[in-house]
Structure formats: structure tokens, C-alpha cells
Coordinates of C-alpha atoms and ligand atoms in Angstrom, one line a residue:
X864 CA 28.9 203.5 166.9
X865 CA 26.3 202.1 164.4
X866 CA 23.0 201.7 166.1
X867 CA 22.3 198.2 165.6
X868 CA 20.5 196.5 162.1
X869 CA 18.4 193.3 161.9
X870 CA 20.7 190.6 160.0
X871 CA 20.2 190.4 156.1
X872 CA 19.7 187.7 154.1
X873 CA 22.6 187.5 151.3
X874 CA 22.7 185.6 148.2
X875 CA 19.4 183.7 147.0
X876 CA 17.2 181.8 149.3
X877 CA 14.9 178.6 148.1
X878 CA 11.3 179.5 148.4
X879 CA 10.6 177.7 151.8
X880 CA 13.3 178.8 153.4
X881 CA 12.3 182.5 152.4
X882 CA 8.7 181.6 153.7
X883 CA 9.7 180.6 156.7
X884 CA 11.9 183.1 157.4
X885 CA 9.6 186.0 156.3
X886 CA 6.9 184.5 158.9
X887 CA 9.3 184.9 161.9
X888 CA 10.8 188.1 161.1
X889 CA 9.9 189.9 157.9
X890 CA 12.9 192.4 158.0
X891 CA 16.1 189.9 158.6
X892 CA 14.1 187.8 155.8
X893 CA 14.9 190.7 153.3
X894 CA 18.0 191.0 150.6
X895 CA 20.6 192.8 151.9
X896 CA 20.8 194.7 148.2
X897 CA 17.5 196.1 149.6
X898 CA 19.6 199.0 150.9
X899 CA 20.3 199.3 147.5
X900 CA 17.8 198.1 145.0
X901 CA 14.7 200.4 143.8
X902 CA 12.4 197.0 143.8
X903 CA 12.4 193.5 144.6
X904 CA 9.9 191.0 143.2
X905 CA 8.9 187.7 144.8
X906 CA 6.8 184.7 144.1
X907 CA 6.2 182.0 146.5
X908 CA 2.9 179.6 146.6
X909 CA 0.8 181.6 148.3
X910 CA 2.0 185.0 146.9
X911 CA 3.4 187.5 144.3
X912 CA 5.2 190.3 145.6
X913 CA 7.1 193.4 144.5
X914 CA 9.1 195.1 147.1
X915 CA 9.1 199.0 145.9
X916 CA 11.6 200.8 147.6
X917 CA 12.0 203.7 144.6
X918 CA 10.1 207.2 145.9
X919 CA 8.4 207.8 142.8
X920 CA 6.6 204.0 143.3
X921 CA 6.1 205.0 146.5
X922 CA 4.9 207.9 146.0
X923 CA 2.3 206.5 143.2
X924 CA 1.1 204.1 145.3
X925 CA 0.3 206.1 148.4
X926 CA 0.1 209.6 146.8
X927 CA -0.6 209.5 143.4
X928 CA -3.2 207.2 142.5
X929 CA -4.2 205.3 146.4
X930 CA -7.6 204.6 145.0
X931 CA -5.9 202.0 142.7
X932 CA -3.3 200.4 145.6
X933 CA -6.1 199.7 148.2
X934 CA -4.7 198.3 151.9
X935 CA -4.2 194.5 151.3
X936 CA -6.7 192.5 153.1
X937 CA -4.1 190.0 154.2
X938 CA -3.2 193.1 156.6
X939 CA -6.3 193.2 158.4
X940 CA -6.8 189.4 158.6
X941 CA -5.2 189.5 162.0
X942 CA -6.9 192.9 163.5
X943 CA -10.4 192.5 162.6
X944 CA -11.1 190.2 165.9
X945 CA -9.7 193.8 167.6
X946 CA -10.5 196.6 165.1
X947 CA -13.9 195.1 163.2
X948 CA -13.8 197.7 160.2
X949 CA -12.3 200.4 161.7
X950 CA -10.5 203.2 159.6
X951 CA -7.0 201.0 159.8
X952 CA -8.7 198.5 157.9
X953 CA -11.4 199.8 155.5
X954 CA -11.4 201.3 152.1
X955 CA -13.4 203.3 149.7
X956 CA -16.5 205.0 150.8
X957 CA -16.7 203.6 154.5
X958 CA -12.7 204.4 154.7
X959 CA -13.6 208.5 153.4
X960 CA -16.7 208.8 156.1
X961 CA -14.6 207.1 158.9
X962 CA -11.1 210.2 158.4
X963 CA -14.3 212.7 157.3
X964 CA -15.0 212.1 161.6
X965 CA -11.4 211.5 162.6
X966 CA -9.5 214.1 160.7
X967 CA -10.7 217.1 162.6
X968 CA -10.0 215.8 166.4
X969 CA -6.4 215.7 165.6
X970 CA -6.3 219.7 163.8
X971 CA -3.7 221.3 165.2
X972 CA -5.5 223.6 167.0
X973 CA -6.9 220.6 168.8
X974 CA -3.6 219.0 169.5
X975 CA -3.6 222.2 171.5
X976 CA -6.0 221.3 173.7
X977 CA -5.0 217.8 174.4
X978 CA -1.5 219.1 175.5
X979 CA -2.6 219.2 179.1
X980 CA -3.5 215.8 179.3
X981 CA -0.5 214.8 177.6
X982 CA 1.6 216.8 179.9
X983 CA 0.1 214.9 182.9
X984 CA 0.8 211.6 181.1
X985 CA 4.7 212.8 180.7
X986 CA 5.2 213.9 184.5
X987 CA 3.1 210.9 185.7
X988 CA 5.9 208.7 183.3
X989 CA 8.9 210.6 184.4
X990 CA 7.8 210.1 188.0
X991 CA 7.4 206.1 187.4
X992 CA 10.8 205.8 185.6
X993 CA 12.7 208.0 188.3
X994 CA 11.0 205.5 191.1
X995 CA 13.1 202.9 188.8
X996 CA 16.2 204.4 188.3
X997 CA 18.5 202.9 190.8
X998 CA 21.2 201.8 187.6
X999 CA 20.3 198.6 187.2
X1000 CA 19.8 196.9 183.8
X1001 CA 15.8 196.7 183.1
X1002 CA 13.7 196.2 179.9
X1003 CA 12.4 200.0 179.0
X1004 CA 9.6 198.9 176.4
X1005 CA 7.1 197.6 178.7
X1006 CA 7.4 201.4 180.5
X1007 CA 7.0 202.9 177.3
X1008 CA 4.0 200.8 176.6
X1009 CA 2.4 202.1 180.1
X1010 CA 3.6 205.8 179.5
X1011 CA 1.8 205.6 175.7
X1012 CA -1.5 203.9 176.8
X1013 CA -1.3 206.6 179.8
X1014 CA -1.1 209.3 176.8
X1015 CA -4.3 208.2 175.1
X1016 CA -6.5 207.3 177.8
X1017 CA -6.2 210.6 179.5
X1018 CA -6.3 212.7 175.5
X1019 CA -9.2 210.6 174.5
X1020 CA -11.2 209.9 177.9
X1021 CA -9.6 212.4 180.1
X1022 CA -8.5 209.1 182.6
X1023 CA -5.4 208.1 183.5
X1024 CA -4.4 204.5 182.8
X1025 CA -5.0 203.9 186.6
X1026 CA -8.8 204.3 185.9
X1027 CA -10.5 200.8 186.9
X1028 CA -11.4 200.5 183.2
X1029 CA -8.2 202.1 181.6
X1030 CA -6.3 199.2 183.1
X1031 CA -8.2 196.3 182.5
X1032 CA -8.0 197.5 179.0
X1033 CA -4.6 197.7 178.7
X1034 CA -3.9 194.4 181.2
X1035 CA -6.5 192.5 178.4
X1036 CA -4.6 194.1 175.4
X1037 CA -1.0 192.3 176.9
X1038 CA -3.3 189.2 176.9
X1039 CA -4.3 189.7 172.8
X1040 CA -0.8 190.2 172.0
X1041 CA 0.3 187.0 173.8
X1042 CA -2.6 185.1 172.2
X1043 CA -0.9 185.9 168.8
X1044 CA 2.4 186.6 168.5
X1045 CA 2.3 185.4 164.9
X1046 CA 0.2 189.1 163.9
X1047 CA 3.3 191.0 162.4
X1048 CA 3.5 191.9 158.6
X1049 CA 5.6 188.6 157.2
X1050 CA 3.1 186.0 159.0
X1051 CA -0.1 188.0 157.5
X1052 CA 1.6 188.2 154.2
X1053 CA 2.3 184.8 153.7
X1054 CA -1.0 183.7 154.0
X1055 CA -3.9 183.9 152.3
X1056 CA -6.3 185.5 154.0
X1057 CA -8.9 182.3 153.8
X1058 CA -5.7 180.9 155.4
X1059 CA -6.1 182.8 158.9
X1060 CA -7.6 181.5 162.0
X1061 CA -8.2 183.1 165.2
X1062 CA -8.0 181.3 168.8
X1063 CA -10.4 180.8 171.3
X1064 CA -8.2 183.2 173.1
X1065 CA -7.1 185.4 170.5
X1066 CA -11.2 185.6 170.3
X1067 CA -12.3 186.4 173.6
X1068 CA -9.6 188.8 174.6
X1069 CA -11.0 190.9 171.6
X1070 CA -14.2 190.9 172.7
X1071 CA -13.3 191.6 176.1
X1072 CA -10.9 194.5 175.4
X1073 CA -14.2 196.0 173.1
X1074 CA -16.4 195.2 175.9
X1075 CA -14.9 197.3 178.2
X1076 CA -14.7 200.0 175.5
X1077 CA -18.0 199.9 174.9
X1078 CA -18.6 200.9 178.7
X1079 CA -16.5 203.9 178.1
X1080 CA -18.4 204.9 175.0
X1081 CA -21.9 204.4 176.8
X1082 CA -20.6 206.5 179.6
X1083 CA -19.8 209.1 177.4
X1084 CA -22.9 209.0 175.5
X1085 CA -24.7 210.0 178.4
X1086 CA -22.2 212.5 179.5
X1087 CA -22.4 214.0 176.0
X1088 CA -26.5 213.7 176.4
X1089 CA -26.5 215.1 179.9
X1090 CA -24.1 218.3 178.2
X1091 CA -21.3 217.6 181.1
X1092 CA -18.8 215.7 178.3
X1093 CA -15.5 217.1 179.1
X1094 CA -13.7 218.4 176.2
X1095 CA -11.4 215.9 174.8
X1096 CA -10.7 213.5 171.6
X1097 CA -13.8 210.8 172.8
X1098 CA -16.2 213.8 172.9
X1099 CA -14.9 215.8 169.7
X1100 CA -15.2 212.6 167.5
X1101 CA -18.1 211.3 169.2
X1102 CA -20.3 214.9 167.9
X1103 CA -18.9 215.3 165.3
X1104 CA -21.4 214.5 161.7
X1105 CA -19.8 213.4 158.6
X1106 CA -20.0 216.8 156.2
X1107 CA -21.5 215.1 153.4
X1108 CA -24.1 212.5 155.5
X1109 CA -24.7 214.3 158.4
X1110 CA -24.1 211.1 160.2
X1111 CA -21.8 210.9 163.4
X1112 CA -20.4 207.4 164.3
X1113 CA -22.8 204.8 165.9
X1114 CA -21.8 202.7 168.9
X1115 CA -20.5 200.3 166.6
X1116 CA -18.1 202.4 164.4
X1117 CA -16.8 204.4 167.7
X1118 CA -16.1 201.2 170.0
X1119 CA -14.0 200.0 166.1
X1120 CA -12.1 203.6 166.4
X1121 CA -11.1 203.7 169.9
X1122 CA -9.7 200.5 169.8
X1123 CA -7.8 201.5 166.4
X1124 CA -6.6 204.3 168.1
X1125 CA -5.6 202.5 171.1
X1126 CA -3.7 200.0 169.4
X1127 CA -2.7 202.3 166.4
X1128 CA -1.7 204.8 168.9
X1129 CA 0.2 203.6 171.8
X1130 CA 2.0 200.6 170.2
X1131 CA 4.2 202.9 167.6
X1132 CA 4.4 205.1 169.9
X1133 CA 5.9 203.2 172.8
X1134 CA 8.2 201.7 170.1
X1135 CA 9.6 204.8 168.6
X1136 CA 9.9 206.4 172.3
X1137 CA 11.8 203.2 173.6
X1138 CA 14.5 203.2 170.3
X1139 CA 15.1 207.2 171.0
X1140 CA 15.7 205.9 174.6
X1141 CA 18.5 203.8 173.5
X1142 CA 19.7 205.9 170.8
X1143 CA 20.2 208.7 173.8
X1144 CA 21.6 206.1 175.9
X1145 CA 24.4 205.6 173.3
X1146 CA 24.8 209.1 172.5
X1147 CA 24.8 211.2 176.1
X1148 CA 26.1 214.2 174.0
X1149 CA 22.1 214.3 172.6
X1150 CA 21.2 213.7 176.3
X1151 CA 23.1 217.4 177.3
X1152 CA 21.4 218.5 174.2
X1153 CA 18.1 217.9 174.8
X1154 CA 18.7 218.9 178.5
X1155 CA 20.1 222.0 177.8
X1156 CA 16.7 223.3 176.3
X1157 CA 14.3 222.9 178.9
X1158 CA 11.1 220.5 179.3
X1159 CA 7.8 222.0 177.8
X1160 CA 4.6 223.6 180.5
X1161 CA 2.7 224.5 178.2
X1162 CA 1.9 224.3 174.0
X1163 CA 4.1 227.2 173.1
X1164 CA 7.5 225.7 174.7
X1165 CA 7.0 223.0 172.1
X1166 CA 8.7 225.0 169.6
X1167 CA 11.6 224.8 171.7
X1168 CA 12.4 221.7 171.9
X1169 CA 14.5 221.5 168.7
X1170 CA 17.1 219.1 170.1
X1171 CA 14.4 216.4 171.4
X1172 CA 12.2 216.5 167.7
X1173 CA 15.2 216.1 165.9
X1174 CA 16.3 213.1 167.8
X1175 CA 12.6 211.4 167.6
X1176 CA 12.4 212.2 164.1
X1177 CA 16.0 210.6 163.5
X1178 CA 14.7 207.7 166.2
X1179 CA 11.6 207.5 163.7
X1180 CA 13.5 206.9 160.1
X1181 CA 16.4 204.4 161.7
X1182 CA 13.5 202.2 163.8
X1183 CA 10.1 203.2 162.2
X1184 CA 7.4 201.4 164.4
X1185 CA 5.8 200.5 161.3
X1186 CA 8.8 199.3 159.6
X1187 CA 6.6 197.7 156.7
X1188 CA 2.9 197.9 155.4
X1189 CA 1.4 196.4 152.1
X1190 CA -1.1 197.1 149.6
X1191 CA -2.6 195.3 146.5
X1192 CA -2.9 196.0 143.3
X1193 CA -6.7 196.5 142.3
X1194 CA -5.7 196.5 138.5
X1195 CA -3.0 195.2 136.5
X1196 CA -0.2 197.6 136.4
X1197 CA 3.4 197.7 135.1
X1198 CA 6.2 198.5 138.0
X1199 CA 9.4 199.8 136.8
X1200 CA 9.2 198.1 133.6
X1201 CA 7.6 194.9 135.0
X1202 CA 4.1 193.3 134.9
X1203 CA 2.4 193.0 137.8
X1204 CA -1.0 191.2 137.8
X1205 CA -4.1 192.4 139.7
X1206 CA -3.8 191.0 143.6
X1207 CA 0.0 191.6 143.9
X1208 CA 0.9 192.2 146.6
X1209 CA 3.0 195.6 147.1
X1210 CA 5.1 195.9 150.3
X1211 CA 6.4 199.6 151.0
X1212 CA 9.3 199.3 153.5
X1213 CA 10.0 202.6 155.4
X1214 CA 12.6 200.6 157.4
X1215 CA 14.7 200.0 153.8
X1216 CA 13.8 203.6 152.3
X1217 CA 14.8 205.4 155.3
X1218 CA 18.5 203.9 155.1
X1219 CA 18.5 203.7 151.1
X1220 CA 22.5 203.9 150.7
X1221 CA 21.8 205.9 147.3
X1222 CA 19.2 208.5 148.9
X1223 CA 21.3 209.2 152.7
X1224 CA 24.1 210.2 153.8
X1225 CA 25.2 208.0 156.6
X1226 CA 22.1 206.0 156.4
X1227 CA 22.8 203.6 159.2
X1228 CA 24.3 206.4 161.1
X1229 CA 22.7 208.3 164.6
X1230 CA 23.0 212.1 163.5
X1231 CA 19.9 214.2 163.9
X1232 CA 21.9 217.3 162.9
X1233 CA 20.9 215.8 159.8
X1234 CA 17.7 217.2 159.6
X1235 CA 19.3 220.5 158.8
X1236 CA 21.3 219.5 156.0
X1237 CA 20.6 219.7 152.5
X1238 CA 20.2 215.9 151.9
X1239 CA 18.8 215.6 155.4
X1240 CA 15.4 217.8 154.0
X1241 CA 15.6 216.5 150.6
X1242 CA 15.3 212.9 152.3
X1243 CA 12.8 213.9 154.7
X1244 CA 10.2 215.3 151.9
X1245 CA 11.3 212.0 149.4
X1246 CA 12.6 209.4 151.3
X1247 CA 11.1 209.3 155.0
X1248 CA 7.7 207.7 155.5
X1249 CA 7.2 206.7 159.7
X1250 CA 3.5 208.1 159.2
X1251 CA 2.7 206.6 155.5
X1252 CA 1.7 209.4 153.1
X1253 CA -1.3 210.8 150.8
X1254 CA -4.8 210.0 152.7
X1255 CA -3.8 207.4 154.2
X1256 CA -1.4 209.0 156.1
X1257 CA -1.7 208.6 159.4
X1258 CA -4.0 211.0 161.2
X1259 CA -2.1 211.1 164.8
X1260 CA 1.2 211.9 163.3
X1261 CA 0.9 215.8 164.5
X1262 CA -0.3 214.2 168.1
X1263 CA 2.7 212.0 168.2
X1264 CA 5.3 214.6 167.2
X1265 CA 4.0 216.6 169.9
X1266 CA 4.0 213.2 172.2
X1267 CA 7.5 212.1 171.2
X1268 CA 9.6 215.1 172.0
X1269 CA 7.5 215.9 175.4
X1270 CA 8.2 212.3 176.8
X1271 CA 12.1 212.6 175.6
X1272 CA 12.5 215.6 177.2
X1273 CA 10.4 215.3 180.8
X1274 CA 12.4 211.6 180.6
X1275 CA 16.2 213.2 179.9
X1276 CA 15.4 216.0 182.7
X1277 CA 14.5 213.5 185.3
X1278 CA 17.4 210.5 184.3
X1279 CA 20.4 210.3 182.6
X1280 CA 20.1 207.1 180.4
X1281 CA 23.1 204.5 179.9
X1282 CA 23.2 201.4 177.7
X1283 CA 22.1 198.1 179.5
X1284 CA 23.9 194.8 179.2
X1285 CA 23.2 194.3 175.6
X1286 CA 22.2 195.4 172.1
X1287 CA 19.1 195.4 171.3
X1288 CA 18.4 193.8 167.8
X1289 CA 15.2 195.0 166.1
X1290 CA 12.5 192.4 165.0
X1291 CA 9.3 193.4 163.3
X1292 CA 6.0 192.5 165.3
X1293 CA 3.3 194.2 165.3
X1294 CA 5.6 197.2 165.3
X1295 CA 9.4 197.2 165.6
X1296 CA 10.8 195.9 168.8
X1297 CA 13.2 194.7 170.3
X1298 CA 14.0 191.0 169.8
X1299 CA 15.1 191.1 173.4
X1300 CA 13.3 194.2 174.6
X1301 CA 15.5 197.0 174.8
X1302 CA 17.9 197.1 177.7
X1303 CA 19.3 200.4 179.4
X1304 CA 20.0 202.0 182.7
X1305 CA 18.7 204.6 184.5
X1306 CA 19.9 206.8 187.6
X1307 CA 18.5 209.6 188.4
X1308 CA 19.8 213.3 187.8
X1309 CA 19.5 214.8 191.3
X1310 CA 20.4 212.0 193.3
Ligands
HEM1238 C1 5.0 207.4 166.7 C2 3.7 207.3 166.6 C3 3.0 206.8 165.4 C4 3.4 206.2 164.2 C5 4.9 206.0 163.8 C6 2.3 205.9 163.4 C7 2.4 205.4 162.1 C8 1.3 205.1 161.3 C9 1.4 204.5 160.0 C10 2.7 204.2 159.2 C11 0.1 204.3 159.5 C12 -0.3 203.8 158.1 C13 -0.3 202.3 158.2 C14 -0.5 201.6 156.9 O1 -0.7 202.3 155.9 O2 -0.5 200.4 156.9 C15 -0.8 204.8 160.5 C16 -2.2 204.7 160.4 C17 -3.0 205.1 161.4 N1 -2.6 205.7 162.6 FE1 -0.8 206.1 163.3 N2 1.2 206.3 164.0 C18 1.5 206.8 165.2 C19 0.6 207.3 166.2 C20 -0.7 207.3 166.1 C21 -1.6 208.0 167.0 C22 -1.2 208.7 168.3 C23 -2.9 207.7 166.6 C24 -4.2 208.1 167.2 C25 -4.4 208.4 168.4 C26 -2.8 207.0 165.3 C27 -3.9 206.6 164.6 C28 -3.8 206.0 163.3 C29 -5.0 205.5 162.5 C30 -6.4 205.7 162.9 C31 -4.5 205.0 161.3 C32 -5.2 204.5 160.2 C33 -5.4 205.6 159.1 C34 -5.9 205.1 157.8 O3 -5.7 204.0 157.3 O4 -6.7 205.9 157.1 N3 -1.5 206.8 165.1 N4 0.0 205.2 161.6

């Protein structure tokens, strides 16, 4: 069975249709011939856009020559309230100092030592879904949401999300979302960014979700002065100085991280958990798969979970959490043969690329056996983008291929996982989700 696709526009739309379809769901606004096409270009009133779904653009933009393809402000026009000028948002020189910081904490030999606190993330989640799984039909993405907050509270503070300030944190952040619903890529790309206004709401649930950071920063200032900090991502990025300045982060810049890495962190991966959920819901065969090789205890077991990485990764390219992003042209350049002036706007689609009909073999098809094919690894180093690519790639995408197949697998051992009472169809928010939610059932294995 196909896993399910958003609808596609066919034939030509007029421009205020287009708009107003792009603001409530930028993917179902797109050209069907996007599974086909190497580029798209649009104009509208507000915008000039080129769609580039060719690797080699991609590549330029994000590899080649990213100095010239900076993020597009009209991005961060709904996350500064959260994220000030945090790594997710900046560029040049304040962008290089902020991943000069990051960068290390996420080394893999780091991920190694955040696996415990990951691991008591994944049995705390496993326990919470096997309290739950009594077969009735329930809404999985608000669990994965818990599980992924759970996961970075306890790797970067070393609480779980039961902490007094974990919570309020991530009970404020539901309130943010709800404040905005409009903050996904179409709405933000429509609009100027002149053209962007925050709520009173939208406001003060920022503030109060930084607030509450900012307690969990100072506390770990003076842990880190007293020389009891415990070991973990807050404490690691928190000491350590820019090579070339010397400087670590002030206050300021770390309160702007966490919450990046809170939002940027557990959102994708709550989304691409919750689509593996349903793809193995659809597919039991994976589910005897992934049971038949074990759960992970500690760091070195990771390596044998070859049936749960292969499913996230294949969860990854059919529902990438970030299905779109956009840059802008600093300079006037030519695309494929075609002008495009300084302040287009360039939108790189992993959700199109990572079902391009002429790059895949059964592009809309479930089959992570594919990763060992000869097109499946030609695809994967050309064609498949979940994390971005070049330095902007994204710096927890070791963390969360570590993350992904741990949670699959503690999830599998503890429940078997049937499809719910409908079909999920994916809608582009602030990551990919589920128009719906995502619907399933779970019973559990030993009962
Ligand atoms: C399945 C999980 C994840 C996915 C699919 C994902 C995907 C991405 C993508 C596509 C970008 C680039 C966005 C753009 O160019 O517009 C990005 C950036 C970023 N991600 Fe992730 N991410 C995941 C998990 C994480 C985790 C666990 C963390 C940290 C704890 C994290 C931190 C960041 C940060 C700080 C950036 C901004 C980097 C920059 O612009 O230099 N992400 N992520």
C-alpha cells in the first residue's frame, strides 16, 4: 500500500488562488509535475520564487557556494519572538561563532555520552505508551512530542520533562504554537517580512517559555561556577570558547540556543518518530524486523539496530519534518538557464527531491531495503536532504539518528502497532504533521 501523499495541484492556478493555497498548506499548493520537474519558478505580488528541485542547484545552494544563498529572512520572521538570533536564524559572522560553540557538543564521541540520558528518555516513553495500549484508536503525535522534549531536557539539562521547569516549558511551548498556527513555510513566504505581526499572545508565551529558560541557564551558571555541573550538552556548550575569540556564549546567546534546540530538536523529531510509527503500523513485517534484533543498553548495540535505522531513514525521505526551507539570493544569479534577480526567493523541497520520479525507484513506495541498493545509496548521497547539507546542515542530525532508531526500537519491543481509524494526510506546519494527527493502535506485546 502507498503511504499516503498530500493532494497536488494540477494544471495552472491564478495567482490568488496559489497564494491562498500556499499560506494553508505549502505542499498540496505545489504542481504535481514537481515530482518531475528540476525547477519551478513563481511570481506573485509579494514574491519571486524558483523552486529548485535539480541536485546540482541544490547542491550549489547549500554546498557549493552558501555564502551567496543566505537563510531568507522571511523564515525567521515568525521565530524571532522564540529564537531572538539564535544559530537557526543568523548568518555570516555571528552564524560561524554561534556552530564554532555548537558543533563540538554534538561530536560523536559526545553523542556517546548523552546515550544514557537518552536511553532513560526511551524506557520512560515505552513505559507511558504501554500504560496506553489497550487497542484503542488514539492520536500518537502528541506522545511523540512528550517522548522528544523528554529526550532533550534530560541530554541537555540532565532533567526529565517531569522537572517543575521542564514542563512548564513544554506546557508554554503548546501555548506558542496555538498562538500561531499560521508559522509554517507557505504563510512566512508569502509575506514580506515588514508584513509580519506578532500577538499579544504569540508575544508573551515567548517570553515566558525564555523566562523559564533563563532559570535553567542561571542555575547552571552557578553549578558550572561552583565546579558541580554534571556533564551533559548545557554544560559542554555553556564552557566551551569560540577558537578564534575566545568568547563562550553570554546569557543572552545561550537562553537563544536552548530554545533553538528545543524547538529545532524535539519538533522534527517527534514528527519523523510519529510517521515511522505509522509506516510500521502499516507494515508489521518491519515490526518482526526490528523486533528480531534486539533494543539497544548501551552505545555499542547501536550498531545493531540495522532494521530500525533503515526504517527511520526511509520514514525520514517519505515525511521529512522539514519538508521545505528557503534561502535568498544575495546576488543576481542565473538558475538553469534563467535570471533570477537579487532577493529571490529559492525554496529547496526535500519532501519533492526525496520522491523525484526520475532520481528513485519506487519513490512513493515504503521499502527501506532500499538503502542497500544501488540507487537507494546513489539517492541517499544526491538526492536525500532531512538534515539540509554543507554548513548549514543541521548539527543534531548524528544525535537524532541515534534518537530515532532507539525510540523505534524500545517502542516495537514493548507494543505491536496497528493502523487507527484513518489515514493520516501530511500537512506542512511548522514541521510535517499530520492534518488530522496521526491515528494508530497499540496493544501491548506481553499481555
Ligand atoms: C529528526 C530530527 C531532526 C531533523 C529532521 C532536523 C532537520 C534540520 C534541518 C533540515 C535543518 C536546516 C533547516 C534550514 O536550513 O532551514 C536543521 C537545522 C538545525 N537543527 Fe535540526 N533536525 C533534527 C534534530 C535536531 C536536534 C536533535 C537538534 C539539537 C538538539 C537540532 C538542532 C538544529 C539547529 C541548531 C539547526 C540550525 C543550524 C544552522 O542553521 O546552522 N536538530 N535541522
Amino acid at each position: 500500500m502507498i503511504p499516503p501523499k498530500p493532494a497536488a495541484r494540477t494544471g495552472k492556478a491564478s495567482v490568488r488562488r496559489f497564494v491562498r493555497d500556499f499560506r494553508s498548506d505549502i505542499l498540496s499548493a505545489q504542481s504535481a509535475r514537481l515530482y518531475r520537474a528540476w525547477m519551478a519558478e513563481f511570481r506573485g505580488p509579494f514574491i519571486h520564487s524558483f523552486t529548485c528541485n535539480d541536485p546540482k542547484l541544490v547542491d550549489l545552494i547549500l554546498r557549493r557556494r552558501p555564502m551567496d544563498f543566505p537563510k531568507s529572512p522571511r523564515m525567521a520572521a515568525g521565530l524571532t519572538p522564540l529564537l531572538g538570533n539564535s544559530s537557526f536564524i543568523s548568518n555570516g559572522e555571528t552564524w560561524r561563532h554561534q556552530r564554532r560553540i555548537i558543533d563540538p557538543a554534538f561530536e560523536r564521541g559526545r553523542l556517546r555520552q548523552s546515550f544514557a540520558a537518552m536511553l532513560a528518555a526511551s524506557d520512560a516513553g515505552a513505559a507511558r505508551l504501554l500504560a496506553l495500549a489497550d487497542g484503542q484508536d488514539i492520536d500518537i503525535e502528541p506522545q511523540t512530542s512528550h517522548l522528544a522534549a523528554d529526550v532533550i531536557f534530560r541530554t541537555l539539562f540532565s532533567i526529565p520533562i517531569q522537572d517543575r521547569i521542564a514542563a512548564q516549558v513544554f506546557a508554554a511551548f503548546r501555548d506558542h504554537q496555538d498562538s500561531q498556527p499560521m508559522v509554517n513555510a507557505g504563510g512566512l513566504l508569502t509575506l514580506p517580512r515588514w508584513l509580519h505581526f506578532h500577538s499579544r499572545r504569540t508575544k508573551r508565551s515567548a517570553a515566558r517559555i525564555r523566562d523559564l529558560i533563563g532559570q535553567l541557564v542561571a542555575a547552571r551558571q552557578e553549578r558550572i561556577s561552583s565546579g558541580d555541573a554534571p556533564p551533559d550538552l548545557a554544560t559542554k556548550i555553556m564552557t566551551t570558547p569560540d577558537p578564534e575569540t575566545g568568547e563562550t556564549f553570554t546569557r543572552a546567546e545561550m537562553i537563544d540556543e536552548v530554545a533553538t534546540f528545543f524547538l529545532a530538536g524535539h519538533e522534527t523529531a517527534a514528527s519523523a518518530l510519529a510517521w515511522a510509527l505509522f509506516l510500521l503500523a502499516e507494515h508489521p513485517e518491519w515490526q518482526d524486523r526490528i523486533l528480531a534484533e534486539g533494543t539497544a543498553r548501551d552505545f555499542a548495540d547501536m550498531r545493531n539496530l540495522n532494521a530500525a535505522r533503515a526504517v527511520f531513514r526511509e520514514a525520514l525521505r517519505l515525511y521529512p519534518p522539514v519538508a521545505m526551507t528557503v534561502r535568498e539570493c544575495a546576488h543576481a544569479e542565473t538558475l538553469r538557464d534563467r535570471p533570477a534577480p537579487k532577493g529571490a526567493q529559492l525554496v529547496i523541497s526535500p519532501f519533492h527531491l526525496h520522491r523525484h520520479e526520475r532520481l528513485w525507484d519506487n519513490p512513493d513506495g515504503f521499502d527501506p531495503d532500499r538503502w542497500d541498493s544501488e540507487n537507494g545509496k546513489t539517492c541517499q548521497r544526491k538526492a536525500f536532504i532531512p538534515f539540509s547539507s554543507g554548513p548549514r546542515v543541521c548539527p543534531g542530525a548524528g544525535f537524532a539518528m541515534i534518537e530515532g532508531p532507539l525510540l523505534l526500537s524500545a517502542i516495537i519491543a514493548a507494543c505491536r502497532i496497528a493502523p487507527g481509524d484513518s489515514r493520516p494526510v501530511p500537512v506542512m506546519r511548522l514541521t510535517l504533521r499530520g492534518k488530522d494527527g496521526i491515528r494508530l493502535r497499540l496493544t501491548s506485546r506481553s499481555g
